[in-house]
Amino acid sequence: MKTKLPRTRRRISFGSAAILLVVSALVAQMLGFLRTKLVNSNFNTPFTPPDQNAGVYFAAFQIPDFFFFTIAAGALGVAFMPYLADRLNKGDRKGMWELSTSLLNLLSIIMLAVGAIIFIFAKPLIHYVVAPGLTEGQLENAANLMRFLALNPFLFTISGILTSTQQTMGRFFFYAIAPIFYNVAIIASIYIFKDNIGIVGMGIGALAGAVLQLAVVAFGTIGLGFHWRPYILWKSGDFRSMLRQLPPRSLDQGIDQLQSIVETNFASNRLLGGATAISNYNNAYILQTAPVMLIGTAISTAIFPKLNNRLSQGRPDLFRADFVRTLRLIIWITMPVVVVGFFARGYLARLIFSNNAPQIAIIFGFLCVAIFFRTVYTLISRWFYAQKDSRTPLLVSLFTISLNLVLAYILSRPSSYGVAGLALAQSIVAAVEVFILGAIMLVRDPKLFDKEFWSGIFRIVSVTGFSLVAGYITVSFVPLGVSDRGFITLGAKFCAIAGVTLATHLALSGLFGLAEARPFWNWVKRVTLRPVKVDYS
């Protein structure tokens, strides 16, 4: 007789976790788009257009994000969860929570010190590091906004550690919904403060949102046996081993954020547009990150605990099979999304951002290649992290980020591509990084990508070719007119392009016999061909 697990110890399946994370990420992204649209269209003053205030807003977040990703984010999830999985598979839940509490206490102390630094040195950090091209008034607003964000890295760190532990134990719900509260708080602050303290009020909204997010995450620990203790287990072998894994991962994340700061610095050049250029580039970058989060991050986050467990159980064969199956799924989903994004870039930019839509669409067009490779990278990087190897992705990142900085400097000059050159550099480097990591994976595991995998990839690419043609033809029938405005007009044209492209992709995937499309067509068969019971009485 099978023993029924208590409710708090049951795990949801990979499919259920992926669906939950994709749906919640979609809601969060929609709220994020709304937030950005409101930032772009509000806070207008006689001397400062709204797109310049949006540039101030984006600049203020750079330093807090840098410290969070450099110090804390490397510790969360990918570098932390394999150790938790080892403890959980040994049945040592108490030891798992001791590791979590020790890391929480250590990083909390560090992030509180970081918060003090951000608060005290906000103005020079903005002026000398992030955006030297801002005017005096813009600089003052950015510094004041950043002071409200000083505590956010501390709050996000606590949230991240708690959600990493919850994911290891198979609980994804609170991790999934927490960012929604953060976005809602920022959106509310726009309406509350736009007519009094202006753009600076969004800092209050971001701080309130971080507190709300932490509260939701903390609620998710109920029933898991978490008890906070004021200690750090310095003598624990697992804790010391985990700490040795953190610097490479933290540096890897920090380098990415450093790249973002440098790009903002380049964009702030007044020859490129100053605060307006910062706004345009970040708006396009937000469009690019949406599919990466919705597809790559959501699916990779859902499968990562399972990958950790496969290795903890001593089953590298199942680890390989799960990884390859998930990688094919991500590629199959991402390809048509990139096609839709490229052909519908003008519609999306005008629909979501309104201001400077043509410039944003141009930049986003150059970022479309990066969408594919950044999405694939979210899973490929986890192949290394599941094996407790954070050094290899770091070394590859050091090379690719250096390449990106050189390309960004060359391509973003006014005599070259301008701000769009930053996007072109992103796409080139994203491809190079994935190819290098893929080559290293093949050297370590020659059996990883077999003939069946490459056959599937070839068929996916073939199907995408037909989807590309379908998207091109659809755009010719519903071109973007100069006078096209409004959600109904732009939304209808966007839906036509997306609908035809995705329908073509699904239909031909079924004809080509792709395993990724099989669940969808099986569901269609069940719905359409299910016998109907007729009562003749």
Coordinates of C-alpha atoms in Angstrom, one line a residue:
M1 CA 0.0 0.0 0.0
K2 CA 1.4 3.4 -1.1
T3 CA 1.9 5.9 1.7
K4 CA 0.3 9.2 1.1
L5 CA 2.7 12.1 1.5
P6 CA 1.6 15.1 3.7
R7 CA 0.4 18.0 1.6
T8 CA 3.5 20.2 2.3
R9 CA 5.8 17.4 1.1
R10 CA 4.3 16.7 -2.2
R11 CA 6.1 17.9 -5.3
I12 CA 4.4 19.2 -8.4
S13 CA 5.5 17.8 -11.8
F14 CA 7.9 19.5 -14.1
G15 CA 5.0 20.3 -16.5
S16 CA 2.8 21.8 -13.8
A17 CA 5.7 23.8 -12.4
A18 CA 6.6 25.1 -15.9
I19 CA 3.0 26.1 -16.7
L20 CA 2.7 27.9 -13.3
L21 CA 6.0 29.8 -13.9
V22 CA 5.2 30.7 -17.5
V23 CA 1.7 32.0 -16.6
S24 CA 2.9 33.9 -13.6
A25 CA 5.8 35.3 -15.6
L26 CA 3.4 36.3 -18.4
V27 CA 1.3 38.3 -15.8
A28 CA 4.4 39.8 -14.3
Q29 CA 5.7 40.8 -17.8
M30 CA 2.4 42.3 -18.8
L31 CA 2.5 44.4 -15.6
G32 CA 6.1 45.3 -16.4
F33 CA 5.1 46.5 -19.8
L34 CA 2.3 48.5 -18.3
R35 CA 4.7 50.0 -15.7
T36 CA 7.2 50.9 -18.4
K37 CA 4.5 52.4 -20.6
L38 CA 3.2 54.5 -17.7
V39 CA 6.8 55.7 -16.9
N40 CA 7.3 56.7 -20.5
S41 CA 4.0 58.6 -20.8
N42 CA 3.8 60.3 -17.3
F43 CA 6.0 62.7 -15.4
N44 CA 6.0 65.3 -18.1
T45 CA 7.3 68.7 -17.1
P46 CA 7.8 72.0 -19.1
F47 CA 11.5 71.3 -19.2
T48 CA 11.7 67.5 -19.1
P49 CA 9.9 65.3 -21.7
P50 CA 8.7 61.9 -20.3
D51 CA 11.2 59.9 -22.2
Q52 CA 14.0 61.7 -20.4
N53 CA 12.4 61.0 -17.1
A54 CA 12.2 57.4 -18.1
G55 CA 16.0 57.5 -18.7
V56 CA 16.4 58.9 -15.2
Y57 CA 14.3 55.9 -13.9
F58 CA 16.4 53.3 -15.7
A59 CA 19.7 54.9 -14.6
A60 CA 18.7 54.8 -10.9
F61 CA 18.2 51.1 -10.9
Q62 CA 21.6 50.2 -12.3
I63 CA 23.8 50.3 -9.1
P64 CA 21.3 48.6 -6.8
D65 CA 20.8 45.8 -9.4
F66 CA 24.6 45.5 -9.8
F67 CA 25.2 44.9 -6.1
F68 CA 22.3 42.5 -5.8
F69 CA 23.4 40.4 -8.8
T70 CA 27.1 40.5 -7.9
I71 CA 26.9 39.7 -4.2
A72 CA 23.6 37.8 -3.7
A73 CA 22.1 36.5 -6.9
G74 CA 25.1 34.2 -7.6
A75 CA 24.4 32.6 -4.2
L76 CA 20.7 32.1 -5.0
G77 CA 19.3 29.2 -7.0
V78 CA 21.9 27.8 -9.3
A79 CA 24.9 27.8 -7.0
F80 CA 22.9 27.2 -3.8
M81 CA 20.2 24.7 -4.7
P82 CA 22.5 21.7 -5.6
Y83 CA 23.7 21.6 -1.9
L84 CA 20.1 21.8 -0.7
A85 CA 19.1 19.0 -3.0
D86 CA 21.9 16.8 -1.6
R87 CA 20.6 17.4 2.0
L88 CA 17.0 16.8 0.9
N89 CA 17.8 13.5 -0.8
K90 CA 19.5 12.3 2.4
G91 CA 16.4 13.2 4.3
D92 CA 18.2 15.9 6.3
R93 CA 15.6 18.7 6.2
K94 CA 17.0 20.2 9.3
G95 CA 20.4 20.5 7.8
M96 CA 19.0 22.0 4.6
W97 CA 17.4 24.8 6.7
E98 CA 20.6 25.3 8.6
L99 CA 22.4 25.9 5.4
S100 CA 19.7 28.3 4.2
T101 CA 19.7 30.3 7.5
S102 CA 23.5 30.6 7.6
L103 CA 23.6 31.9 4.0
L104 CA 20.7 34.3 4.7
N105 CA 22.4 35.7 7.8
L106 CA 25.8 36.2 6.0
L107 CA 24.4 37.8 2.9
S108 CA 22.0 40.0 5.0
I109 CA 24.9 41.6 6.8
I110 CA 26.7 42.2 3.6
M111 CA 23.7 43.7 1.8
L112 CA 22.9 46.0 4.7
A113 CA 26.4 47.4 4.4
V114 CA 25.9 47.8 0.6
G115 CA 22.6 49.6 1.2
A116 CA 24.4 52.1 3.3
I117 CA 27.0 52.7 0.6
I118 CA 24.3 53.2 -2.1
F119 CA 22.4 55.7 0.1
I120 CA 25.4 57.8 1.0
F121 CA 27.1 57.8 -2.4
A122 CA 24.1 57.8 -4.7
K123 CA 24.9 61.1 -6.5
P124 CA 28.6 60.4 -7.3
L125 CA 27.7 56.8 -8.4
I126 CA 25.2 58.1 -10.9
H127 CA 27.3 61.0 -12.1
Y128 CA 30.7 59.3 -12.4
V129 CA 29.7 55.6 -13.1
V130 CA 26.3 55.2 -14.6
A131 CA 25.2 58.2 -16.6
P132 CA 27.6 61.1 -16.8
G133 CA 25.5 62.7 -19.6
L134 CA 22.5 63.5 -17.4
T135 CA 21.8 67.2 -16.7
E136 CA 22.0 68.5 -13.1
G137 CA 18.2 68.2 -12.5
Q138 CA 18.1 64.7 -14.0
L139 CA 21.1 63.7 -11.8
E140 CA 19.4 65.0 -8.7
N141 CA 16.2 63.0 -9.4
A142 CA 18.2 59.8 -10.3
A143 CA 20.2 60.1 -7.0
N144 CA 17.1 60.6 -4.9
L145 CA 15.3 57.7 -6.6
M146 CA 18.3 55.5 -6.0
R147 CA 18.4 56.3 -2.3
F148 CA 14.9 54.7 -2.0
L149 CA 16.2 51.6 -3.7
A150 CA 19.2 51.2 -1.4
L151 CA 17.4 48.6 0.8
N152 CA 16.0 46.6 -2.2
P153 CA 19.1 44.4 -2.6
F154 CA 18.8 43.3 1.0
L155 CA 15.1 42.5 0.7
F156 CA 15.6 40.7 -2.6
T157 CA 18.4 38.6 -1.1
I158 CA 16.2 37.3 1.7
S159 CA 13.4 36.6 -0.8
G160 CA 15.8 34.8 -3.1
I161 CA 17.2 32.5 -0.4
L162 CA 13.7 31.5 0.8
T163 CA 12.3 30.9 -2.7
S164 CA 15.4 28.8 -3.6
T165 CA 14.7 26.5 -0.7
Q166 CA 11.0 26.3 -1.5
Q167 CA 11.9 25.3 -5.1
T168 CA 14.2 22.6 -3.9
M169 CA 11.3 21.2 -1.9
G170 CA 9.0 21.4 -5.0
R171 CA 7.0 24.5 -4.0
F172 CA 6.9 27.1 -6.8
F173 CA 3.7 29.0 -6.2
F174 CA 5.0 31.8 -4.0
Y175 CA 8.1 32.3 -6.0
A176 CA 5.9 32.6 -9.1
I177 CA 3.4 35.2 -7.8
A178 CA 5.8 37.4 -5.6
P179 CA 7.0 39.6 -8.5
I180 CA 3.5 40.5 -9.4
F181 CA 3.1 42.3 -6.1
Y182 CA 6.4 44.2 -6.8
N183 CA 5.1 45.4 -10.2
V184 CA 1.7 46.4 -8.8
A185 CA 3.3 48.5 -6.1
I186 CA 5.4 50.4 -8.6
I187 CA 2.4 51.0 -10.9
A188 CA 0.4 52.3 -7.9
S189 CA 3.2 54.7 -7.0
I190 CA 3.0 56.3 -10.5
Y191 CA -0.6 57.4 -9.9
I192 CA 0.0 58.3 -6.2
F193 CA 3.1 60.5 -6.7
K194 CA 3.1 61.7 -10.3
D195 CA 1.5 65.0 -9.5
N196 CA 3.5 65.8 -6.4
I197 CA 7.1 64.4 -6.0
G198 CA 7.1 63.0 -9.5
I199 CA 9.6 60.4 -10.8
V200 CA 11.2 60.1 -7.4
G201 CA 8.0 58.6 -6.0
M202 CA 8.6 55.5 -8.0
G203 CA 11.5 54.7 -5.6
I204 CA 8.9 54.6 -2.7
G205 CA 6.8 52.2 -4.9
A206 CA 9.8 50.0 -5.6
L207 CA 10.7 49.8 -1.9
A208 CA 7.1 49.0 -0.9
G209 CA 7.0 46.4 -3.7
A210 CA 10.2 44.7 -2.4
V211 CA 8.7 44.5 1.1
L212 CA 5.4 43.1 -0.2
Q213 CA 7.4 40.5 -2.3
L214 CA 9.3 39.4 0.8
A215 CA 6.1 39.1 2.8
V216 CA 4.5 36.8 0.1
V217 CA 7.7 34.7 -0.1
A218 CA 7.9 34.4 3.7
F219 CA 4.3 33.2 3.8
G220 CA 5.3 30.4 1.4
T221 CA 7.6 28.9 4.1
I222 CA 4.6 27.9 6.2
G223 CA 4.5 24.2 6.7
L224 CA 8.1 23.6 5.5
G225 CA 9.7 23.6 8.9
F226 CA 11.7 26.8 8.6
H227 CA 12.9 28.3 11.9
W228 CA 15.3 31.3 11.7
R229 CA 18.4 31.1 14.0
P230 CA 21.0 33.8 14.6
Y231 CA 24.1 31.9 13.6
I232 CA 26.4 31.1 10.7
L233 CA 27.7 27.5 10.4
W234 CA 31.3 28.4 9.5
K235 CA 32.4 24.9 10.5
S236 CA 30.0 23.1 8.2
G237 CA 31.9 21.4 5.3
D238 CA 28.9 21.9 2.9
F239 CA 28.6 25.6 3.8
R240 CA 32.3 26.2 3.2
S241 CA 32.1 24.3 -0.1
M242 CA 29.1 26.3 -1.1
L243 CA 30.8 29.6 -0.3
R244 CA 33.7 28.5 -2.6
Q245 CA 31.2 28.1 -5.4
L246 CA 29.7 31.5 -4.9
P247 CA 32.5 33.9 -6.1
P248 CA 32.6 32.5 -9.7
R249 CA 28.8 32.6 -10.0
S250 CA 28.6 36.0 -8.4
L251 CA 31.3 37.4 -10.6
D252 CA 29.5 36.0 -13.6
Q253 CA 26.3 37.8 -12.7
G254 CA 28.2 40.9 -11.7
I255 CA 29.9 41.1 -15.1
D256 CA 26.6 41.0 -16.8
Q257 CA 25.4 43.9 -14.6
L258 CA 28.6 45.7 -15.2
Q259 CA 27.9 45.4 -18.9
S260 CA 24.5 47.0 -18.4
I261 CA 26.1 49.9 -16.5
V262 CA 28.6 50.4 -19.3
E263 CA 25.9 50.3 -21.9
T264 CA 23.9 52.9 -20.0
N265 CA 27.1 55.0 -19.7
F266 CA 27.6 54.8 -23.5
A267 CA 24.0 55.6 -24.2
S268 CA 24.1 58.7 -21.9
N269 CA 26.5 60.4 -24.3
R270 CA 24.7 63.5 -25.3
L271 CA 25.7 63.0 -29.0
L272 CA 23.5 59.8 -28.8
G273 CA 20.7 61.4 -27.0
G274 CA 21.5 61.4 -23.3
A275 CA 18.6 60.4 -21.1
T276 CA 16.4 59.8 -24.1
A277 CA 18.9 57.3 -25.5
I278 CA 19.0 55.5 -22.1
S279 CA 15.2 55.3 -22.2
N280 CA 15.1 54.0 -25.8
Y281 CA 17.7 51.3 -25.2
N282 CA 16.2 50.1 -22.0
N283 CA 12.7 50.0 -23.4
A284 CA 14.0 47.8 -26.3
Y285 CA 15.9 45.7 -23.8
I286 CA 12.8 45.1 -21.7
L287 CA 11.1 43.8 -24.9
Q288 CA 14.0 41.4 -25.4
T289 CA 14.0 40.1 -21.8
A290 CA 10.3 39.3 -21.9
P291 CA 10.5 36.1 -24.0
V292 CA 13.8 35.1 -22.2
M293 CA 12.0 35.3 -18.9
L294 CA 8.8 33.7 -20.1
I295 CA 10.4 30.8 -21.9
G296 CA 14.0 30.3 -20.8
T297 CA 13.9 31.3 -17.1
A298 CA 10.5 29.8 -16.4
I299 CA 11.3 26.4 -18.0
S300 CA 14.9 26.2 -16.7
T301 CA 13.8 27.1 -13.2
A302 CA 11.1 24.4 -13.3
I303 CA 13.5 21.7 -14.5
F304 CA 16.6 22.7 -12.4
P305 CA 15.5 20.9 -9.2
K306 CA 14.9 17.8 -11.2
L307 CA 18.4 18.0 -12.8
N308 CA 19.9 18.5 -9.4
N309 CA 18.1 15.4 -8.0
R310 CA 19.2 13.2 -11.0
L311 CA 22.8 13.9 -10.1
S312 CA 22.2 13.5 -6.4
Q313 CA 20.7 10.1 -7.1
G314 CA 23.7 9.1 -9.2
R315 CA 21.8 9.0 -12.5
P316 CA 23.8 11.0 -15.1
D317 CA 22.0 9.1 -17.9
L318 CA 18.6 10.5 -16.7
F319 CA 20.2 13.9 -16.2
R320 CA 21.4 13.9 -19.8
A321 CA 18.0 12.8 -21.1
D322 CA 16.0 15.4 -19.1
F323 CA 18.5 18.1 -20.2
V324 CA 18.4 17.3 -23.9
R325 CA 14.6 17.0 -23.9
T326 CA 14.2 20.4 -22.2
L327 CA 16.7 22.0 -24.5
R328 CA 14.8 20.9 -27.6
L329 CA 11.6 22.1 -26.1
I330 CA 13.1 25.6 -25.4
I331 CA 14.5 25.8 -28.9
W332 CA 11.2 24.7 -30.4
I333 CA 9.2 27.4 -28.5
T334 CA 11.7 30.2 -28.9
M335 CA 12.2 30.0 -32.7
P336 CA 8.7 31.2 -33.8
V337 CA 8.7 33.8 -31.0
V338 CA 11.9 35.3 -32.4
V339 CA 10.2 35.4 -35.9
V340 CA 7.1 37.1 -34.4
G341 CA 9.3 39.6 -32.5
F342 CA 11.3 40.6 -35.5
F343 CA 8.3 41.1 -37.9
A344 CA 6.1 42.7 -35.2
R345 CA 8.8 44.9 -33.6
G346 CA 7.2 48.2 -34.9
Y347 CA 3.7 47.2 -33.8
L348 CA 5.0 46.2 -30.3
A349 CA 7.0 49.3 -29.8
R350 CA 4.1 51.6 -30.8
L351 CA 1.6 49.6 -28.8
I352 CA 3.6 49.4 -25.6
F353 CA 5.9 52.4 -25.5
S354 CA 4.2 55.0 -27.7
N355 CA 7.0 57.6 -27.3
N356 CA 10.0 57.1 -29.7
A357 CA 8.5 53.9 -31.1
P358 CA 10.5 53.9 -34.3
Q359 CA 13.9 54.2 -32.5
I360 CA 12.9 51.5 -30.0
A361 CA 11.8 49.2 -32.9
I362 CA 15.1 49.6 -34.6
I363 CA 17.0 48.7 -31.5
F364 CA 14.8 45.7 -30.7
G365 CA 15.3 44.4 -34.2
F366 CA 19.0 44.1 -33.5
L367 CA 18.2 42.4 -30.2
C368 CA 16.1 39.6 -31.8
V369 CA 19.0 37.3 -32.3
A370 CA 20.0 37.8 -28.7
I371 CA 16.5 36.6 -27.6
F372 CA 17.2 33.1 -29.0
F373 CA 20.7 32.7 -27.6
R374 CA 19.9 34.3 -24.2
T375 CA 16.9 31.9 -23.8
V376 CA 19.0 28.9 -24.7
Y377 CA 21.7 30.1 -22.3
T378 CA 19.3 30.0 -19.3
L379 CA 19.3 26.2 -19.6
I380 CA 22.8 25.6 -20.8
S381 CA 24.3 27.5 -17.8
R382 CA 22.3 25.2 -15.5
W383 CA 23.9 22.2 -17.0
F384 CA 27.2 23.4 -15.4
Y385 CA 25.6 24.7 -12.2
A386 CA 23.8 21.3 -11.5
Q387 CA 27.3 19.8 -11.6
K388 CA 28.5 22.4 -9.1
D389 CA 30.7 24.0 -11.7
S390 CA 30.3 27.8 -11.6
R391 CA 33.8 28.5 -12.8
T392 CA 33.4 27.5 -16.4
P393 CA 30.5 29.9 -17.1
L394 CA 32.4 32.6 -15.4
L395 CA 35.5 32.2 -17.5
V396 CA 33.5 32.1 -20.7
S397 CA 31.6 35.2 -19.5
L398 CA 34.8 37.1 -18.8
F399 CA 35.8 36.5 -22.5
T400 CA 32.4 37.3 -24.0
I401 CA 31.8 40.4 -21.8
S402 CA 35.2 41.8 -22.8
L403 CA 34.3 41.2 -26.4
N404 CA 30.9 42.9 -25.8
L405 CA 32.5 46.0 -24.3
V406 CA 34.9 46.3 -27.3
L407 CA 32.1 45.8 -29.8
A408 CA 29.7 48.1 -28.0
Y409 CA 32.3 50.9 -28.0
I410 CA 33.0 50.4 -31.7
L411 CA 29.4 49.9 -32.9
S412 CA 27.7 52.5 -30.7
R413 CA 29.7 55.5 -32.0
P414 CA 27.6 58.2 -33.7
S415 CA 29.5 57.5 -36.9
S416 CA 28.5 53.8 -36.7
Y417 CA 25.1 52.4 -35.5
G418 CA 24.6 54.7 -32.6
V419 CA 22.5 53.2 -29.7
A420 CA 21.4 50.3 -32.0
G421 CA 25.1 49.3 -32.0
L422 CA 24.7 48.3 -28.3
A423 CA 22.0 45.9 -29.3
L424 CA 24.0 44.5 -32.3
A425 CA 26.9 43.8 -29.9
Q426 CA 24.5 42.0 -27.5
S427 CA 23.3 39.6 -30.2
I428 CA 26.8 38.8 -31.5
V429 CA 28.1 38.1 -28.0
A430 CA 25.1 36.0 -26.9
A431 CA 25.7 33.7 -29.9
V432 CA 29.4 33.4 -29.2
E433 CA 28.8 32.6 -25.5
V434 CA 26.3 29.8 -26.3
F435 CA 28.6 28.2 -29.0
I436 CA 31.6 28.2 -26.6
L437 CA 29.7 26.6 -23.7
G438 CA 28.1 24.1 -26.1
A439 CA 31.6 23.1 -27.3
I440 CA 32.8 22.6 -23.8
M441 CA 29.7 20.5 -23.0
L442 CA 30.4 18.2 -25.9
V443 CA 34.0 17.8 -24.9
R444 CA 32.9 16.7 -21.4
D445 CA 30.0 14.5 -22.5
P446 CA 30.4 13.4 -26.2
K447 CA 27.1 11.5 -25.9
L448 CA 25.1 14.6 -24.9
F449 CA 24.0 15.6 -28.4
D450 CA 23.3 12.5 -30.4
K451 CA 21.9 12.0 -33.9
E452 CA 18.4 12.0 -32.7
F453 CA 19.0 15.5 -31.1
W454 CA 20.5 16.9 -34.2
S455 CA 17.7 15.4 -36.4
G456 CA 15.2 17.1 -34.2
I457 CA 17.0 20.4 -34.3
F458 CA 17.2 20.2 -38.1
R459 CA 13.4 19.6 -38.3
I460 CA 12.8 22.5 -35.9
V461 CA 14.9 24.8 -38.1
S462 CA 13.1 23.6 -41.2
V463 CA 9.7 24.3 -39.7
T464 CA 10.9 27.8 -38.6
G465 CA 11.8 28.5 -42.2
F466 CA 8.1 28.1 -43.2
S467 CA 7.1 30.1 -40.2
L468 CA 9.4 32.9 -41.4
V469 CA 7.7 32.9 -44.8
A470 CA 4.3 32.9 -43.2
G471 CA 5.2 35.9 -41.0
Y472 CA 6.6 37.9 -43.9
I473 CA 3.5 37.3 -46.0
T474 CA 1.2 38.3 -43.2
V475 CA 3.1 41.6 -42.6
S476 CA 2.6 42.4 -46.3
F477 CA -1.1 42.1 -45.8
V478 CA -1.3 44.1 -42.6
P479 CA 1.5 46.7 -42.8
L480 CA 2.1 49.2 -40.1
G481 CA 0.5 52.4 -41.2
V482 CA 1.8 55.9 -40.2
S483 CA -1.6 56.7 -38.6
D484 CA -2.0 53.3 -36.8
R485 CA -2.7 53.9 -33.2
G486 CA -4.6 52.4 -30.3
F487 CA -4.8 48.9 -28.8
I488 CA -7.5 47.6 -31.1
T489 CA -5.8 48.6 -34.4
L490 CA -2.2 47.7 -33.4
G491 CA -3.3 44.7 -31.3
A492 CA -5.4 43.2 -34.1
K493 CA -2.4 43.5 -36.6
F494 CA 0.0 42.1 -34.0
C495 CA -2.3 39.1 -33.3
A496 CA -2.7 38.4 -37.0
I497 CA 1.1 38.2 -37.4
A498 CA 1.6 36.2 -34.3
G499 CA -1.4 33.9 -35.0
V500 CA -0.4 33.0 -38.5
T501 CA 3.2 32.5 -37.6
L502 CA 2.5 30.3 -34.6
A503 CA -0.2 28.3 -36.3
T504 CA 2.1 27.6 -39.2
H505 CA 4.8 26.5 -36.7
L506 CA 2.4 24.2 -34.8
A507 CA 0.8 22.7 -37.9
L508 CA 4.1 21.9 -39.6
S509 CA 5.7 20.6 -36.4
G510 CA 2.9 18.0 -36.3
L511 CA 3.5 17.1 -40.0
F512 CA 7.3 16.8 -39.4
G513 CA 6.6 14.5 -36.4
L514 CA 8.3 16.7 -33.8
A515 CA 8.0 15.3 -30.3
E516 CA 7.6 18.8 -28.8
A517 CA 4.3 19.3 -30.7
R518 CA 2.9 15.9 -29.9
P519 CA 1.2 16.8 -26.6
F520 CA -0.6 19.7 -28.3
W521 CA -1.9 17.6 -31.2
N522 CA -2.9 14.7 -28.8
W523 CA -4.9 17.2 -26.8
V524 CA -6.6 18.4 -30.0
K525 CA -7.4 14.9 -31.0
R526 CA -8.9 14.2 -27.6
V527 CA -11.1 17.3 -27.8
T528 CA -12.2 16.9 -31.4
L529 CA -12.5 13.2 -31.7
R530 CA -13.8 12.2 -28.3
P531 CA -17.0 10.2 -28.7
V532 CA -20.1 12.0 -27.5
K533 CA -22.7 10.1 -25.5
V534 CA -26.2 10.6 -26.8
D535 CA -29.2 9.8 -24.6
Y536 CA -32.0 8.4 -26.9
S537 CA -34.4 7.8 -24.1

